[in-house]
Coordinates of C-alpha atoms in Angstrom, one line a residue:
M1 CA 0.3 0.2 0.3
A2 CA 2.6 2.4 0.9
F3 CA 4.7 1.3 -2.4
N4 CA 1.2 2.5 -4.5
I5 CA 1.0 5.4 -2.4
V6 CA 4.6 6.4 -3.1
V7 CA 4.3 5.7 -7.5
I8 CA 0.8 7.7 -7.4
L9 CA 2.8 10.8 -5.5
L10 CA 6.0 10.5 -8.4
L11 CA 3.2 10.5 -11.2
S12 CA 1.2 13.4 -9.6
I13 CA 5.3 15.2 -9.7
V14 CA 5.5 14.3 -13.0
L15 CA 2.3 15.1 -14.4
F16 CA 1.8 18.5 -12.6
S17 CA 5.4 19.7 -11.5
G18 CA 6.3 23.2 -13.0
T19 CA 9.9 21.8 -12.9
S20 CA 9.1 18.4 -14.6
A21 CA 11.2 16.7 -17.3
A22 CA 8.5 17.8 -19.7
A23 CA 8.4 21.3 -18.6
R24 CA 12.1 21.6 -19.2
P25 CA 13.0 21.7 -22.7
R26 CA 16.6 21.9 -23.7
A27 CA 16.2 25.0 -25.8
L28 CA 13.6 27.4 -26.9
V29 CA 13.4 28.7 -31.0
A30 CA 11.4 31.5 -32.3
P31 CA 11.2 32.9 -35.9
L32 CA 13.6 35.9 -36.8
T33 CA 11.8 38.1 -39.8
K34 CA 13.3 41.4 -41.5
D35 CA 11.0 44.0 -42.3
P36 CA 12.2 45.6 -45.7
S37 CA 11.0 49.1 -45.4
T38 CA 12.0 49.8 -41.7
L39 CA 15.0 47.5 -41.9
Q40 CA 14.1 46.4 -38.3
Y41 CA 13.7 42.5 -37.6
F42 CA 11.6 40.8 -35.2
T43 CA 10.4 38.1 -33.9
R44 CA 7.3 36.5 -32.6
I45 CA 6.0 35.1 -28.9
H46 CA 3.0 33.8 -27.4
Q47 CA 2.0 35.9 -24.5
R48 CA -0.9 35.9 -21.9
T49 CA -4.1 33.6 -21.2
P50 CA -5.0 32.7 -23.4
P51 CA -2.1 32.7 -25.7
V52 CA -1.8 35.5 -27.9
P53 CA 0.5 36.1 -30.8
L54 CA 2.9 38.9 -30.6
D55 CA 5.3 40.5 -33.0
L56 CA 8.1 42.3 -31.1
V57 CA 11.1 44.2 -32.5
V58 CA 14.3 42.6 -31.3
D59 CA 17.0 44.9 -29.5
L60 CA 20.1 43.1 -29.2
G61 CA 21.7 45.4 -26.5
G62 CA 17.7 46.2 -24.5
R63 CA 17.3 45.9 -21.3
Y64 CA 13.8 44.4 -20.8
L65 CA 11.0 42.9 -22.8
W66 CA 8.0 45.5 -23.0
L67 CA 4.7 45.2 -24.3
D68 CA 1.7 48.0 -25.4
C69 CA -0.7 47.6 -22.2
D70 CA -3.2 50.1 -23.7
T71 CA -4.4 48.1 -27.3
N72 CA -6.8 45.3 -25.8
Y73 CA -4.3 43.8 -23.3
K74 CA -6.7 40.8 -21.9
S75 CA -5.4 37.8 -19.9
N76 CA -6.8 35.8 -16.7
T77 CA -2.9 35.4 -15.7
Y78 CA -1.7 39.1 -15.8
R79 CA -0.3 40.5 -12.2
P80 CA 1.5 43.6 -11.4
A81 CA 4.6 43.3 -9.7
L82 CA 4.3 45.0 -6.0
C83 CA 6.6 47.1 -4.5
R84 CA 10.0 45.0 -2.9
S85 CA 9.0 41.9 -4.4
S86 CA 11.2 39.3 -6.1
A87 CA 10.1 40.6 -9.2
C88 CA 11.2 44.3 -8.6
S89 CA 14.4 43.0 -7.5
L90 CA 15.1 41.0 -10.7
A91 CA 14.9 44.0 -12.9
G92 CA 16.1 46.9 -10.5
D93 CA 12.9 48.9 -10.0
V94 CA 13.9 52.8 -9.9
G95 CA 11.1 53.4 -8.0
C96 CA 7.5 52.7 -6.2
G97 CA 4.4 54.5 -7.0
D98 CA 0.5 54.2 -7.3
C99 CA -1.7 55.0 -10.3
F100 CA -4.6 57.3 -10.1
S101 CA -6.5 55.7 -12.9
A102 CA -9.1 53.0 -13.2
S103 CA -7.4 49.6 -12.9
R104 CA -6.0 48.1 -15.4
P105 CA -2.8 46.2 -16.9
G106 CA -0.6 49.3 -16.7
C107 CA -2.2 51.1 -14.1
H108 CA -1.7 49.8 -10.3
N109 CA -1.4 50.8 -7.0
N110 CA 1.5 50.0 -4.5
T111 CA 4.0 48.8 -7.7
C112 CA 7.6 49.0 -8.7
G113 CA 8.2 51.2 -12.1
V114 CA 11.2 51.0 -14.5
S115 CA 12.3 52.9 -17.7
P116 CA 11.8 51.2 -21.1
D117 CA 13.2 52.7 -24.2
N118 CA 12.4 52.9 -28.2
P119 CA 15.8 53.1 -29.6
F120 CA 14.3 53.9 -32.9
I121 CA 12.8 57.1 -31.8
R122 CA 14.8 57.8 -28.8
T123 CA 11.8 58.1 -26.1
S124 CA 12.1 56.5 -23.0
T125 CA 9.3 56.4 -20.5
F126 CA 8.5 55.1 -16.7
D127 CA 6.0 52.3 -16.5
E128 CA 4.7 49.1 -14.8
L129 CA 6.8 46.1 -14.4
A130 CA 4.1 43.1 -14.4
V131 CA 4.0 39.3 -14.9
D132 CA 2.2 36.9 -17.1
S133 CA 2.7 33.7 -19.2
L134 CA 5.3 33.8 -22.0
S135 CA 5.1 30.8 -24.7
L136 CA 8.1 29.6 -26.8
P137 CA 8.6 26.4 -29.1
S138 CA 10.7 24.2 -27.9
T139 CA 14.0 22.8 -29.7
D140 CA 16.6 20.1 -30.3
G141 CA 18.7 22.4 -32.4
H142 CA 17.2 20.6 -35.2
T143 CA 13.9 21.3 -35.3
S144 CA 11.0 22.9 -33.6
F145 CA 8.3 20.9 -31.1
S146 CA 5.5 22.3 -29.0
P147 CA 5.7 25.4 -27.0
V148 CA 6.2 25.7 -23.9
S149 CA 5.2 28.1 -21.1
D150 CA 7.0 30.2 -18.5
P151 CA 3.7 31.2 -16.3
S152 CA 5.8 34.2 -14.4
F153 CA 7.8 35.7 -16.8
V154 CA 8.7 39.8 -15.8
F155 CA 8.1 42.3 -18.6
V156 CA 7.0 45.9 -18.3
C157 CA 3.8 47.0 -19.2
A158 CA 3.9 50.5 -21.3
P159 CA 2.1 52.9 -23.3
V160 CA 0.9 52.7 -26.7
F161 CA 3.3 55.6 -28.2
L162 CA 6.2 54.1 -27.1
T163 CA 5.8 51.7 -30.2
R164 CA 5.9 54.5 -33.0
G165 CA 8.7 53.6 -35.0
L166 CA 8.5 50.2 -34.8
V167 CA 7.4 47.6 -38.1
R168 CA 3.2 48.0 -38.3
G169 CA 2.4 46.0 -36.2
A170 CA 4.3 45.2 -33.6
A171 CA 3.5 45.3 -30.2
G172 CA 6.7 45.9 -28.3
I173 CA 10.6 45.7 -27.8
A174 CA 12.4 42.3 -27.0
G175 CA 15.4 43.3 -25.2
L176 CA 18.6 40.9 -25.4
G177 CA 20.8 42.8 -23.4
R178 CA 23.0 41.4 -20.5
T179 CA 20.8 42.1 -17.2
R180 CA 18.5 39.7 -14.8
V181 CA 15.4 40.4 -16.3
A182 CA 16.0 40.4 -20.1
P183 CA 15.0 37.0 -21.9
P184 CA 18.1 35.2 -22.1
S185 CA 18.2 35.0 -18.3
Q186 CA 15.1 34.9 -17.3
L187 CA 14.2 31.7 -19.7
S188 CA 17.5 30.1 -18.1
S189 CA 16.6 30.8 -14.9
R190 CA 13.2 28.8 -15.0
F191 CA 13.9 25.9 -17.5
G192 CA 17.7 25.4 -16.2
F193 CA 19.3 25.3 -19.8
R194 CA 22.5 27.4 -20.7
R195 CA 22.4 30.8 -20.0
S196 CA 23.5 31.8 -24.2
F197 CA 21.2 32.9 -26.8
A198 CA 22.1 33.0 -30.7
L199 CA 20.9 35.3 -33.5
C200 CA 20.9 33.9 -37.0
L201 CA 19.4 37.0 -38.9
P202 CA 17.8 36.5 -42.7
S203 CA 19.3 38.2 -45.2
T204 CA 15.7 38.1 -47.4
P205 CA 12.9 40.5 -46.1
G206 CA 9.4 37.9 -45.3
A207 CA 11.8 34.8 -44.6
S208 CA 12.3 33.3 -41.4
G209 CA 15.8 33.4 -39.6
A210 CA 16.0 32.1 -36.1
L211 CA 16.5 33.1 -32.8
F212 CA 17.4 30.1 -30.3
F213 CA 17.4 30.7 -26.1
G214 CA 20.0 28.2 -24.7
P215 CA 21.1 25.6 -27.0
G216 CA 24.9 26.8 -26.6
P217 CA 27.3 25.0 -27.6
G218 CA 24.8 23.9 -30.5
P219 CA 23.4 22.2 -32.1
Y220 CA 22.0 25.0 -34.6
R221 CA 20.8 22.8 -37.1
L222 CA 20.3 24.3 -40.6
L223 CA 19.2 22.4 -44.3
P224 CA 20.1 20.6 -45.7
G225 CA 22.4 19.6 -42.5
L226 CA 25.0 21.6 -41.5
D227 CA 25.2 22.1 -37.7
A228 CA 26.4 25.5 -37.6
S229 CA 27.8 25.5 -34.4
R230 CA 30.8 23.9 -35.4
L231 CA 31.7 27.1 -37.3
L232 CA 32.0 28.8 -34.2
R233 CA 34.8 30.7 -33.3
Y234 CA 35.1 32.8 -30.0
T235 CA 36.3 36.2 -29.1
P236 CA 35.8 37.4 -25.5
L237 CA 32.7 39.9 -24.4
L238 CA 34.2 43.0 -22.9
T239 CA 31.8 44.6 -20.2
N240 CA 32.0 48.5 -20.7
P241 CA 31.8 50.1 -17.2
V242 CA 29.9 53.2 -18.5
S243 CA 26.2 52.7 -19.4
T244 CA 25.1 53.4 -23.3
A245 CA 21.5 53.2 -22.3
A246 CA 19.0 56.3 -22.8
T247 CA 18.2 56.0 -18.9
Y248 CA 20.7 54.8 -16.2
V249 CA 21.7 54.8 -12.4
R250 CA 24.9 56.5 -12.3
G251 CA 27.5 53.7 -11.9
E252 CA 25.6 51.4 -13.8
P253 CA 27.8 49.2 -16.7
S254 CA 26.5 49.0 -20.0
Y255 CA 24.4 45.7 -20.4
E256 CA 24.9 45.8 -24.5
Y257 CA 27.2 43.5 -26.4
F258 CA 31.0 44.8 -26.6
I259 CA 33.9 42.3 -28.4
G260 CA 37.4 43.8 -28.4
V261 CA 38.6 44.6 -32.7
T262 CA 42.1 45.5 -32.7
A263 CA 42.5 46.0 -36.0
I264 CA 40.6 46.2 -39.4
K265 CA 41.5 44.8 -43.0
V266 CA 40.8 45.0 -46.5
G267 CA 41.9 42.5 -48.8
E268 CA 44.8 41.1 -45.6
T269 CA 46.1 44.5 -46.0
A270 CA 46.1 46.3 -42.6
V271 CA 44.2 49.3 -42.3
P272 CA 46.2 52.2 -40.4
I273 CA 43.7 53.9 -37.9
N274 CA 44.2 55.4 -34.3
K275 CA 43.9 52.3 -32.0
T276 CA 43.0 54.2 -29.1
L277 CA 39.8 54.2 -30.7
L278 CA 39.3 50.4 -30.2
T279 CA 39.4 50.4 -26.6
I280 CA 36.8 51.2 -24.2
N281 CA 37.5 54.1 -21.8
K282 CA 37.1 53.0 -18.5
K283 CA 36.3 56.3 -17.3
T284 CA 33.8 57.8 -20.0
G285 CA 32.6 54.2 -22.0
E286 CA 33.9 55.8 -25.4
G287 CA 35.4 54.1 -27.8
G288 CA 35.6 50.2 -28.7
T289 CA 33.0 48.0 -30.4
K290 CA 29.6 46.9 -29.7
I291 CA 26.8 44.8 -32.3
S292 CA 23.3 46.0 -32.6
T293 CA 20.5 44.9 -34.2
T294 CA 18.8 48.2 -33.8
V295 CA 21.5 50.0 -36.3
P296 CA 20.8 48.5 -40.0
Y297 CA 24.5 49.2 -41.5
T298 CA 27.9 49.0 -39.5
T299 CA 28.9 52.7 -38.3
L300 CA 32.2 53.7 -38.3
E301 CA 33.8 56.7 -36.8
T302 CA 34.9 59.3 -39.4
T303 CA 38.7 58.5 -39.2
I304 CA 38.1 55.0 -39.1
Y305 CA 35.7 54.8 -41.9
K306 CA 37.4 57.2 -44.1
A307 CA 40.7 54.9 -43.3
V308 CA 38.6 51.7 -44.3
T309 CA 36.7 53.0 -47.3
A310 CA 40.2 54.7 -48.7
A311 CA 41.1 50.9 -48.6
F312 CA 38.6 49.5 -50.2
A313 CA 38.6 52.1 -52.7
G314 CA 42.3 51.4 -53.4
A315 CA 41.7 47.9 -53.8
M316 CA 38.7 47.9 -56.1
A317 CA 40.2 50.9 -58.2
N318 CA 40.3 49.6 -61.5
V319 CA 36.2 48.8 -60.8
P320 CA 33.8 51.7 -62.5
K321 CA 32.5 53.9 -59.9
T322 CA 28.9 55.9 -59.8
A323 CA 27.5 58.6 -58.1
A324 CA 27.0 58.1 -54.5
V325 CA 23.8 57.0 -53.2
A326 CA 22.8 58.2 -49.4
P327 CA 23.7 57.3 -47.0
F328 CA 26.6 55.0 -48.5
E329 CA 29.2 57.2 -50.5
L330 CA 31.5 54.4 -52.4
C331 CA 29.3 52.8 -55.1
Y332 CA 30.1 50.8 -58.1
N333 CA 28.4 49.7 -61.5
A334 CA 26.9 46.3 -60.7
K335 CA 27.5 44.9 -63.8
A336 CA 30.7 45.4 -63.6
L337 CA 30.9 43.0 -60.3
R338 CA 31.4 39.0 -60.5
S339 CA 29.3 37.0 -59.1
T340 CA 30.7 34.5 -56.1
R341 CA 28.8 32.0 -53.7
V342 CA 29.1 34.6 -51.3
G343 CA 28.4 37.9 -52.6
P344 CA 29.9 40.0 -54.9
G345 CA 32.8 39.7 -55.9
V346 CA 34.9 42.2 -53.9
P347 CA 37.8 42.4 -51.1
A348 CA 36.8 40.7 -48.0
V349 CA 36.9 43.2 -44.8
D350 CA 38.4 41.4 -41.6
L351 CA 37.7 42.7 -38.3
V352 CA 40.8 41.3 -36.3
L353 CA 39.7 40.6 -32.5
Q354 CA 41.9 39.0 -30.1
S355 CA 44.7 37.4 -32.3
E356 CA 45.6 37.8 -35.7
K357 CA 44.2 34.0 -35.7
V358 CA 40.6 35.3 -35.0
Y359 CA 38.8 37.7 -37.5
W360 CA 35.3 38.2 -38.0
R361 CA 35.7 38.2 -41.9
I362 CA 32.7 40.2 -44.1
F363 CA 32.4 39.0 -47.6
G364 CA 30.5 40.6 -50.4
A365 CA 27.0 39.5 -49.5
N366 CA 27.7 41.4 -45.9
S367 CA 29.5 44.4 -47.1
M368 CA 27.9 45.3 -50.6
I369 CA 24.3 46.2 -51.0
E370 CA 22.1 47.2 -53.8
A371 CA 21.4 50.6 -53.1
K372 CA 19.7 50.8 -56.6
D373 CA 19.3 49.1 -59.9
G374 CA 22.7 48.6 -61.1
V375 CA 24.7 50.0 -58.2
L376 CA 26.3 48.1 -55.8
C377 CA 27.4 50.4 -52.8
F378 CA 30.3 49.5 -49.8
G379 CA 27.7 49.1 -46.8
F380 CA 29.5 51.2 -44.1
V381 CA 28.4 54.0 -42.7
D382 CA 30.3 57.3 -41.7
G383 CA 28.9 57.7 -37.7
G384 CA 30.9 61.1 -37.2
R385 CA 34.1 63.4 -36.4
K386 CA 34.0 61.8 -32.5
T387 CA 32.5 58.5 -32.5
T388 CA 29.0 57.1 -33.2
T389 CA 26.8 58.4 -30.1
S390 CA 24.6 56.3 -28.1
S391 CA 21.3 57.5 -27.1
A392 CA 22.7 57.8 -23.6
G393 CA 25.3 60.2 -25.0
T394 CA 28.4 57.5 -24.5
A395 CA 29.8 56.8 -27.5
T396 CA 31.2 53.4 -29.8
S397 CA 33.5 53.3 -32.5
I398 CA 32.3 50.7 -34.2
V399 CA 28.7 49.5 -34.1
I400 CA 28.5 46.3 -35.9
G401 CA 24.9 46.9 -37.5
G402 CA 22.2 43.9 -38.5
Y403 CA 22.8 43.6 -42.2
Q404 CA 26.4 43.0 -41.6
L405 CA 24.8 39.9 -39.3
E406 CA 22.7 38.7 -41.8
D407 CA 23.3 35.3 -42.6
N408 CA 25.7 34.6 -39.9
L409 CA 25.3 32.5 -36.7
V410 CA 26.1 34.6 -34.1
E411 CA 26.2 33.1 -30.5
F412 CA 26.4 34.7 -26.8
D413 CA 27.3 32.8 -24.6
L414 CA 26.5 34.8 -21.2
G415 CA 27.8 31.9 -18.9
K416 CA 31.1 32.1 -20.4
S417 CA 31.5 35.6 -21.1
R418 CA 32.1 35.3 -25.1
V419 CA 30.4 35.9 -28.3
G420 CA 30.8 32.9 -31.1
F421 CA 31.0 34.3 -34.8
S422 CA 30.4 32.1 -37.7
S423 CA 31.0 34.5 -40.5
T424 CA 29.0 33.8 -43.7
L425 CA 26.8 30.7 -43.9
L426 CA 26.8 31.0 -47.9
F427 CA 30.2 29.4 -48.1
R428 CA 28.5 26.4 -46.5
R429 CA 25.3 26.7 -49.5
T430 CA 22.9 27.4 -46.6
T431 CA 21.4 30.5 -44.8
C432 CA 19.6 31.6 -42.2
S433 CA 16.2 31.1 -43.3
N434 CA 17.1 26.9 -43.3
F435 CA 16.5 26.4 -40.0
N436 CA 13.4 24.0 -40.0
F437 CA 10.5 25.6 -38.3
T438 CA 7.9 22.5 -39.3
S439 CA 7.0 21.2 -35.5
S440 CA 7.5 17.4 -35.1
A441 CA 5.3 17.6 -32.2

């Protein structure tokens, strides 16, 4: 009899416990899509009870996942984060307060608030922190399976005006920054998998790339059978001690993703640049290199930009130029460039990292942009005389933009504080749009 009771109890735990094997996927996955008009990348999640599909713009350096709660937010499981609660502590709340309107999602008394921001319109607000259910498909790195849910996902309930400037239909922003409240850390804590995530941005508007949570170090299986994790080379993730956010607490470090570029080569020839611009100033936070999904093209401080474009123009001296097409300055007759498996046949740009043997190579598919019919332009942008300035006023010398990330697998291993990169997948006859999203469940 005692044995039967034990068996019944064990079955009850397996069936109903939130920590059962069935509730602990190896990893999660979501589609990534490029919008051709805004050049933003967005993903889809399901949130609330019953679940509602929501499109969110991906901000690699964003601090929170925030949602518009003004537009038809209905859920049976919404809970405001009460002052001094664990959710407030997780998010690093900046204050508590009351709401003097009728109670609704985003408006409750004795709740803590934080400051979500929209980097596209450089606007930040102060809004209610909340908890609700969030669902994503599970994966083994080969294909997607049925969704699993985090019933207590912490997010920010923002006003509808904060969605201005986002791709049409987007309900908010999924911030993936180095914070305890961003999805990579929350989902890792909830499901017990590795604290890592990976981006594979699509190059074709409308096609789906992939956003992985937790499978590091792979597999990341892309059709027709490539495990892209085997292509990854790693470089240390650096910390900028000065915040680059729109709003921040004094002394708070940046939660964006910085890496240590030490040199730039064009056609395997080093470009002469001021190396001090490549390091992060520990007092001001200026300089260095960060990776961004909200900047469409890689942006370089003016003196770096001039040196790189001069080197590229020199290597392309025999190719006929055309008139510039804003925001690009170096443009060429597309018919004069041969086509290769990795894009237009132009000199590669290498971002040299911790040693000469570790570099991120950018081929023509990621360096040349069809700015208009018959015209291909060098897809790097002049960021200004001093440095490229963030909404916080802190300046970064090199911002690697979305276009240069497309059809590259980039893994952010927060546990080991490193970034893995594949360089272009085109060499392997595959793209970021070749993950199998056809659920096998």
